Amino acid sequence: MKRAVIFILGIGLWSACGIEPVSHQSYAVTFRVLPDSLPDNGQVFITGNQDLLGNWSSGATALLPQPDGSWRRTFSFPSGTNLEYKFTRGSWRTEAVDAAGLEYPNFSLTVDRDTVVNIVIPCWRDRWAGITVLSAARLANKAGRIELFENWRYHPGDDLAWADPAYDDSAWAEANTQLPPGEPPPGGWPGIGWFRLHLQVDSSLQHVPLAFIMSHIGASEVYLDGKLLYRYGSVEQPGSPERAYLERNPRHIIFNDTNHLLAVRYSNTSTAFFTASGVNGGFGILLGGLDDFIANRTAQVRLMSIYQIVFSVVPLTLALIHLLLFLFYPPARENLFYAICLIGFAGISFFSFYPALTGEVSQYVWSQRLELLSLMLAICFGLLTLYSRGYERLPRQYLLILLVAAILLVVVWIYPGLANLLVLYGFLIVASLELLRVILRFYAQNRRESWLIGVGFVGLICGIAYQLLVNAGLLPPPFGDGVVYVYGVLVLSIATSINLALDFARSHRRLLEQERSAREQEIQHRLLEADVARKTRELEEARKLQLSMLPKELPEVPGLEIAVYMQTASEVGGDYYDFRHDADGTLTVVVGDATGHGTRAGIMVALIKSLFNTMGNTFFLPDFFQHCTRSIRKMNFGNLYMALLLARFRGGQMTVSAAGMPPALIYRKQSHAVEELLIKGLPLGGPEGYAYQQKQVKLHPGDTVLLMSDGYSELFNDRNEIFDDDRVKAAFREAAAGSPREIIAHLNRVGDHWRNGRRTEDDITFVVLKVTSSSPSQITR
């Protein structure tokens, strides 16, 4: 169960992080760019469809300046990689253009050898002095999306006459419509102003419906050739605040001839607040293929809606379950704390995706604040959940974390600036480290049942780390979605819920077991006294019978040193061993294990001993097994069976056949390795005609053979862990160089240490044979 859950969560994190297999054969690709002009302190950047190229982030991957005035950088890509790329000076406003001012189509290259790519850049988009041109070729070169960045003329104030195409705006200054922080427009920004852009539309785009996207956090009116085209929000009179609106759905625009004027009446009285927070206070316009934009927006809304529902409903459902668990059993306060934590997680997911589905700027701002509140709620009550499981009283550092969280909440709520967000990320890292410390404390206390929380914690940390890398532009968002950490939230929510559910189930099982045990003990106590005397007499008689069937002394075989050991788990066990030393020097060893214990097991052992004494020298060992099965079935023992192993030693060889017994182990002196001789077969007493097998191996001086029943490999310790075959082989290898008695003593010491006081639940039998000469069992008696 544990491995399956880890595997599933591991696959989820692997997919979420976007990890892909990497080819081992790679080639070096060098990009050498020679710009005809470059501003002072300007840099050249490459961007493209690969992680090393920034995944189309315009300012992520810089080239390095060279003494000859060129810029270059070398990357390594797997063979067969298809590269698409462009060049900028750090943003799409400064994209490389040709001599006619037209953006280049995507450069492309298929990597099949070491390559040097030389590119000459005649100009940059922001330095091109020509009129803004719209054409089908430019739209194709820009992958179906044209940003209207340049050539905007600006005038502060408000006058509807400025929408008229005949108005002379030659005295207006050029300005950046986005009003970025630190770049106020010429003449200042009084809260309202007009922007005008003269366009030249190629015949290839005339009478063609284009998508029109207006992005801003204020309000605007858009005029085309003097006619009102669209209103976004409500522009009020100067001095009055506007009703801001962000339209996320594409609208359309049609240009019917060559020359056009696009005028924008824009109002944003809160520009100072937004620029102080590191947010652009202006607007941006994007044109593109209408069908593509509609399809993309439809897919985005559908995807964001699904994400919002899934990542919100799952934590809310789990929160309801844990809240009910708390109501049914109030002492388990961790269920209440975790229910509140899950409500916080649901809020994080809901408000993270909400901005993509709304156009009201005020709702967008409030969603960010409520997302922050949900985040603090999830962190504080998540820690409280862990503390309630591992501490009798709250540690002091929790009060400090709670105080810092409250202060950060107030500060970022009022001033949601970039610097404050960085401080918030720092707080998240500190809180994550505290989560990690508590998890490690659980492990130090041997509370292994909390391993699932550790898995969920790893998922959350991966999600937060990936989110920070996405925000920094170092990695692309998976599935095209910039909200990444919610995947970590989902992993932690499910993992912790499973852990708490398992803990509740364990407690419930313990209560049921205690109740059932109490009833059984009462019944057993009444029956025990009447049964003890009878069993004592029967077991004593059976024990004497069993001991009488074991060899009184070990055979003395030239070339072999032998030692045996048997420990019964009850008064009468089902284990059995015996020897047959024939006149020709052949030694046959039998080790068996009857199912169960007690008198019936003793009877089975007596039957097998009788058959071994009469037929143990059978040439083909499986024939002996067939005869035993027939005899057992005639006895009508019911569900009583006998596992048996026969080993015959003669002429430096060992012949082995087995019926349901553990493998024979052979220590090779020359290589110091332990070989496992596994022969599969049904226990005796099962279906007749089963095809048992036998195997032969060569033995050399110093080699040691260990034959045993399964009681040793199935020892359990106080943590309910099984000893298993690998530990048996390791223990045997450690002492195999000693005498058989020393080997048995070492095996018992290792087993006792493993049990750590836990009683044995099955018989344990060892037969150890060490080869002391080159031809054991060749000398006859």
PDB file of C-alpha atoms in Angstrom, residues 302-472:
ATOM      1  CA  ARG A 302     -13.219  25.881 -19.584  1.00  0.00           C
ATOM      2  CA  LEU A 303      -9.832  24.902 -18.141  1.00  0.00           C
ATOM      3  CA  MET A 304      -9.875  27.546 -15.396  1.00  0.00           C
ATOM      4  CA  SER A 305     -13.424  26.564 -14.431  1.00  0.00           C
ATOM      5  CA  ILE A 306     -12.446  22.904 -14.171  1.00  0.00           C
ATOM      6  CA  TYR A 307      -9.353  23.771 -12.153  1.00  0.00           C
ATOM      7  CA  GLN A 308     -11.338  26.054  -9.860  1.00  0.00           C
ATOM      8  CA  ILE A 309     -13.965  23.385  -9.226  1.00  0.00           C
ATOM      9  CA  VAL A 310     -11.570  20.459  -8.761  1.00  0.00           C
ATOM     10  CA  PHE A 311      -8.973  22.228  -6.633  1.00  0.00           C
ATOM     11  CA  SER A 312     -11.669  23.855  -4.493  1.00  0.00           C
ATOM     12  CA  VAL A 313     -14.215  21.049  -4.139  1.00  0.00           C
ATOM     13  CA  VAL A 314     -11.706  18.346  -3.198  1.00  0.00           C
ATOM     14  CA  PRO A 315     -10.334  20.247  -0.150  1.00  0.00           C
ATOM     15  CA  LEU A 316     -13.854  21.349   0.829  1.00  0.00           C
ATOM     16  CA  THR A 317     -15.094  17.760   0.696  1.00  0.00           C
ATOM     17  CA  LEU A 318     -12.192  16.586   2.807  1.00  0.00           C
ATOM     18  CA  ALA A 319     -12.811  19.503   5.195  1.00  0.00           C
ATOM     19  CA  LEU A 320     -16.435  18.406   5.655  1.00  0.00           C
ATOM     20  CA  ILE A 321     -15.315  14.846   6.391  1.00  0.00           C
ATOM     21  CA  HIS A 322     -12.809  15.951   9.031  1.00  0.00           C
ATOM     22  CA  LEU A 323     -15.307  18.372  10.547  1.00  0.00           C
ATOM     23  CA  LEU A 324     -17.784  15.492  10.939  1.00  0.00           C
ATOM     24  CA  LEU A 325     -15.039  13.351  12.452  1.00  0.00           C
ATOM     25  CA  PHE A 326     -14.429  16.078  15.012  1.00  0.00           C
ATOM     26  CA  LEU A 327     -18.150  16.431  15.792  1.00  0.00           C
ATOM     27  CA  PHE A 328     -18.444  12.673  16.325  1.00  0.00           C
ATOM     28  CA  TYR A 329     -15.266  12.542  18.442  1.00  0.00           C
ATOM     29  CA  PRO A 330     -14.362  16.007  19.880  1.00  0.00           C
ATOM     30  CA  PRO A 331     -11.170  14.864  21.689  1.00  0.00           C
ATOM     31  CA  ALA A 332      -9.524  14.445  18.253  1.00  0.00           C
ATOM     32  CA  ARG A 333      -9.020  18.196  17.821  1.00  0.00           C
ATOM     33  CA  GLU A 334      -6.600  17.689  14.944  1.00  0.00           C
ATOM     34  CA  ASN A 335      -9.638  16.962  12.757  1.00  0.00           C
ATOM     35  CA  LEU A 336     -11.067  20.418  13.512  1.00  0.00           C
ATOM     36  CA  PHE A 337      -7.738  22.143  12.879  1.00  0.00           C
ATOM     37  CA  TYR A 338      -7.224  20.283   9.635  1.00  0.00           C
ATOM     38  CA  ALA A 339     -10.791  21.026   8.480  1.00  0.00           C
ATOM     39  CA  ILE A 340     -10.050  24.772   8.845  1.00  0.00           C
ATOM     40  CA  CYS A 341      -6.689  24.258   7.095  1.00  0.00           C
ATOM     41  CA  LEU A 342      -8.476  22.570   4.176  1.00  0.00           C
ATOM     42  CA  ILE A 343     -10.970  25.429   3.977  1.00  0.00           C
ATOM     43  CA  GLY A 344      -7.936  27.697   3.588  1.00  0.00           C
ATOM     44  CA  PHE A 345      -6.587  25.448   0.832  1.00  0.00           C
ATOM     45  CA  ALA A 346      -9.970  25.572  -0.933  1.00  0.00           C
ATOM     46  CA  GLY A 347      -9.907  29.376  -0.702  1.00  0.00           C
ATOM     47  CA  ILE A 348      -6.390  29.492  -2.173  1.00  0.00           C
ATOM     48  CA  SER A 349      -7.496  27.415  -5.156  1.00  0.00           C
ATOM     49  CA  PHE A 350     -10.772  29.268  -5.692  1.00  0.00           C
ATOM     50  CA  PHE A 351      -9.322  32.782  -5.552  1.00  0.00           C
ATOM     51  CA  SER A 352      -6.202  31.816  -7.554  1.00  0.00           C
ATOM     52  CA  PHE A 353      -8.301  30.968 -10.612  1.00  0.00           C
ATOM     53  CA  TYR A 354     -11.030  33.558 -10.063  1.00  0.00           C
ATOM     54  CA  PRO A 355      -9.210  36.531 -11.716  1.00  0.00           C
ATOM     55  CA  ALA A 356      -9.117  34.668 -15.043  1.00  0.00           C
ATOM     56  CA  LEU A 357     -12.922  34.492 -14.979  1.00  0.00           C
ATOM     57  CA  THR A 358     -13.861  38.052 -13.971  1.00  0.00           C
ATOM     58  CA  GLY A 359     -13.471  41.485 -15.505  1.00  0.00           C
ATOM     59  CA  GLU A 360     -14.183  43.641 -12.479  1.00  0.00           C
ATOM     60  CA  VAL A 361     -10.867  45.084 -11.293  1.00  0.00           C
ATOM     61  CA  SER A 362     -12.221  45.604  -7.779  1.00  0.00           C
ATOM     62  CA  GLN A 363     -13.135  41.907  -7.623  1.00  0.00           C
ATOM     63  CA  TYR A 364      -9.661  41.062  -8.915  1.00  0.00           C
ATOM     64  CA  VAL A 365      -8.058  43.053  -6.076  1.00  0.00           C
ATOM     65  CA  TRP A 366     -10.349  41.496  -3.481  1.00  0.00           C
ATOM     66  CA  SER A 367      -9.664  37.994  -4.818  1.00  0.00           C
ATOM     67  CA  GLN A 368      -5.927  38.583  -4.276  1.00  0.00           C
ATOM     68  CA  ARG A 369      -6.561  39.692  -0.714  1.00  0.00           C
ATOM     69  CA  LEU A 370      -8.838  36.752   0.045  1.00  0.00           C
ATOM     70  CA  GLU A 371      -6.290  34.399  -1.523  1.00  0.00           C
ATOM     71  CA  LEU A 372      -3.699  35.808   0.889  1.00  0.00           C
ATOM     72  CA  LEU A 373      -6.088  35.373   3.825  1.00  0.00           C
ATOM     73  CA  SER A 374      -6.738  31.757   2.769  1.00  0.00           C
ATOM     74  CA  LEU A 375      -3.015  31.134   2.504  1.00  0.00           C
ATOM     75  CA  MET A 376      -2.356  32.358   6.040  1.00  0.00           C
ATOM     76  CA  LEU A 377      -5.301  30.316   7.307  1.00  0.00           C
ATOM     77  CA  ALA A 378      -3.974  27.163   5.645  1.00  0.00           C
ATOM     78  CA  ILE A 379      -0.421  27.649   6.954  1.00  0.00           C
ATOM     79  CA  CYS A 380      -1.345  28.466  10.552  1.00  0.00           C
ATOM     80  CA  PHE A 381      -3.935  25.724  10.979  1.00  0.00           C
ATOM     81  CA  GLY A 382      -1.787  23.243   9.046  1.00  0.00           C
ATOM     82  CA  LEU A 383       0.976  23.764  11.584  1.00  0.00           C
ATOM     83  CA  LEU A 384      -1.598  23.549  14.374  1.00  0.00           C
ATOM     84  CA  THR A 385      -2.719  20.180  12.994  1.00  0.00           C
ATOM     85  CA  LEU A 386       0.818  18.808  13.166  1.00  0.00           C
ATOM     86  CA  TYR A 387       1.456  20.298  16.603  1.00  0.00           C
ATOM     87  CA  SER A 388      -1.706  18.677  17.970  1.00  0.00           C
ATOM     88  CA  ARG A 389      -0.410  15.284  16.850  1.00  0.00           C
ATOM     89  CA  GLY A 390       3.096  15.629  18.229  1.00  0.00           C
ATOM     90  CA  TYR A 391       2.995  18.092  21.136  1.00  0.00           C
ATOM     91  CA  GLU A 392       1.110  18.191  24.413  1.00  0.00           C
ATOM     92  CA  ARG A 393       1.358  22.000  24.428  1.00  0.00           C
ATOM     93  CA  LEU A 394       1.881  24.467  21.596  1.00  0.00           C
ATOM     94  CA  PRO A 395       5.570  25.318  21.066  1.00  0.00           C
ATOM     95  CA  ARG A 396       6.612  28.934  21.482  1.00  0.00           C
ATOM     96  CA  GLN A 397       7.650  29.348  17.857  1.00  0.00           C
ATOM     97  CA  TYR A 398       4.038  28.855  16.777  1.00  0.00           C
ATOM     98  CA  LEU A 399       2.978  32.047  18.551  1.00  0.00           C
ATOM     99  CA  LEU A 400       5.807  33.875  16.771  1.00  0.00           C
ATOM    100  CA  ILE A 401       4.737  32.468  13.399  1.00  0.00           C
ATOM    101  CA  LEU A 402       1.135  33.463  14.136  1.00  0.00           C
ATOM    102  CA  LEU A 403       2.191  37.033  14.986  1.00  0.00           C
ATOM    103  CA  VAL A 404       4.337  37.376  11.843  1.00  0.00           C
ATOM    104  CA  ALA A 405       1.476  35.986   9.740  1.00  0.00           C
ATOM    105  CA  ALA A 406      -0.952  38.556  11.138  1.00  0.00           C
ATOM    106  CA  ILE A 407       1.458  41.454  10.502  1.00  0.00           C
ATOM    107  CA  LEU A 408       2.214  40.279   6.959  1.00  0.00           C
ATOM    108  CA  LEU A 409      -1.489  39.860   6.271  1.00  0.00           C
ATOM    109  CA  VAL A 410      -2.197  43.459   7.249  1.00  0.00           C
ATOM    110  CA  VAL A 411       0.800  44.888   5.352  1.00  0.00           C
ATOM    111  CA  VAL A 412       0.255  42.986   2.109  1.00  0.00           C
ATOM    112  CA  TRP A 413      -3.515  43.560   2.368  1.00  0.00           C
ATOM    113  CA  ILE A 414      -2.989  47.330   2.359  1.00  0.00           C
ATOM    114  CA  TYR A 415       0.194  47.523   0.251  1.00  0.00           C
ATOM    115  CA  PRO A 416       0.281  44.595  -2.199  1.00  0.00           C
ATOM    116  CA  GLY A 417       3.641  45.596  -3.642  1.00  0.00           C
ATOM    117  CA  LEU A 418       6.266  43.316  -5.154  1.00  0.00           C
ATOM    118  CA  ALA A 419       8.658  43.828  -2.230  1.00  0.00           C
ATOM    119  CA  ASN A 420       5.963  42.776   0.227  1.00  0.00           C
ATOM    120  CA  LEU A 421       5.183  39.724  -1.892  1.00  0.00           C
ATOM    121  CA  LEU A 422       8.861  38.749  -1.713  1.00  0.00           C
ATOM    122  CA  VAL A 423       8.684  39.036   2.075  1.00  0.00           C
ATOM    123  CA  LEU A 424       5.584  36.853   1.954  1.00  0.00           C
ATOM    124  CA  TYR A 425       7.487  34.236  -0.051  1.00  0.00           C
ATOM    125  CA  GLY A 426      10.208  34.363   2.588  1.00  0.00           C
ATOM    126  CA  PHE A 427       7.604  33.695   5.267  1.00  0.00           C
ATOM    127  CA  LEU A 428       6.310  30.726   3.261  1.00  0.00           C
ATOM    128  CA  ILE A 429       9.836  29.296   3.145  1.00  0.00           C
ATOM    129  CA  VAL A 430      10.243  29.704   6.917  1.00  0.00           C
ATOM    130  CA  ALA A 431       6.845  28.076   7.543  1.00  0.00           C
ATOM    131  CA  SER A 432       7.803  25.223   5.203  1.00  0.00           C
ATOM    132  CA  LEU A 433      11.027  24.669   7.133  1.00  0.00           C
ATOM    133  CA  GLU A 434       9.010  24.511  10.361  1.00  0.00           C
ATOM    134  CA  LEU A 435       6.712  21.934   8.733  1.00  0.00           C
ATOM    135  CA  LEU A 436       9.772  19.915   7.741  1.00  0.00           C
ATOM    136  CA  ARG A 437      11.152  20.111  11.285  1.00  0.00           C
ATOM    137  CA  VAL A 438       7.922  18.731  12.762  1.00  0.00           C
ATOM    138  CA  ILE A 439       7.841  15.900  10.205  1.00  0.00           C
ATOM    139  CA  LEU A 440      11.447  14.960  11.030  1.00  0.00           C
ATOM    140  CA  ARG A 441      10.531  15.025  14.703  1.00  0.00           C
ATOM    141  CA  PHE A 442       7.826  12.450  14.005  1.00  0.00           C
ATOM    142  CA  TYR A 443      10.413  10.191  12.401  1.00  0.00           C
ATOM    143  CA  ALA A 444      12.855  10.705  15.251  1.00  0.00           C
ATOM    144  CA  GLN A 445      10.111   9.512  17.593  1.00  0.00           C
ATOM    145  CA  ASN A 446       9.601   6.409  15.406  1.00  0.00           C
ATOM    146  CA  ARG A 447       6.142   7.609  14.424  1.00  0.00           C
ATOM    147  CA  ARG A 448       6.410   5.989  11.016  1.00  0.00           C
ATOM    148  CA  GLU A 449       2.655   6.161  10.513  1.00  0.00           C
ATOM    149  CA  SER A 450       3.065   9.835   9.597  1.00  0.00           C
ATOM    150  CA  TRP A 451       5.069   9.087   6.441  1.00  0.00           C
ATOM    151  CA  LEU A 452       2.146  10.164   4.255  1.00  0.00           C
ATOM    152  CA  ILE A 453       2.295  13.668   5.700  1.00  0.00           C
ATOM    153  CA  GLY A 454       5.937  13.743   4.642  1.00  0.00           C
ATOM    154  CA  VAL A 455       4.968  12.805   1.091  1.00  0.00           C
ATOM    155  CA  GLY A 456       2.324  15.547   1.042  1.00  0.00           C
ATOM    156  CA  PHE A 457       4.826  18.031   2.450  1.00  0.00           C
ATOM    157  CA  VAL A 458       7.299  17.206  -0.331  1.00  0.00           C
ATOM    158  CA  GLY A 459       4.510  17.778  -2.860  1.00  0.00           C
ATOM    159  CA  LEU A 460       3.691  21.180  -1.365  1.00  0.00           C
ATOM    160  CA  ILE A 461       7.337  22.278  -1.299  1.00  0.00           C
ATOM    161  CA  CYS A 462       7.775  21.205  -4.933  1.00  0.00           C
ATOM    162  CA  GLY A 463       4.657  23.163  -5.886  1.00  0.00           C
ATOM    163  CA  ILE A 464       5.795  26.332  -4.081  1.00  0.00           C
ATOM    164  CA  ALA A 465       9.347  26.053  -5.457  1.00  0.00           C
ATOM    165  CA  TYR A 466       8.063  25.555  -8.987  1.00  0.00           C
ATOM    166  CA  GLN A 467       5.698  28.536  -8.537  1.00  0.00           C
ATOM    167  CA  LEU A 468       8.626  30.770  -7.530  1.00  0.00           C
ATOM    168  CA  LEU A 469      10.619  29.628 -10.573  1.00  0.00           C
ATOM    169  CA  VAL A 470       7.631  30.300 -12.839  1.00  0.00           C
ATOM    170  CA  ASN A 471       7.131  33.755 -11.326  1.00  0.00           C
ATOM    171  CA  ALA A 472      10.826  34.482 -11.893  1.00  0.00           C
TER     172      ALA A 472
END
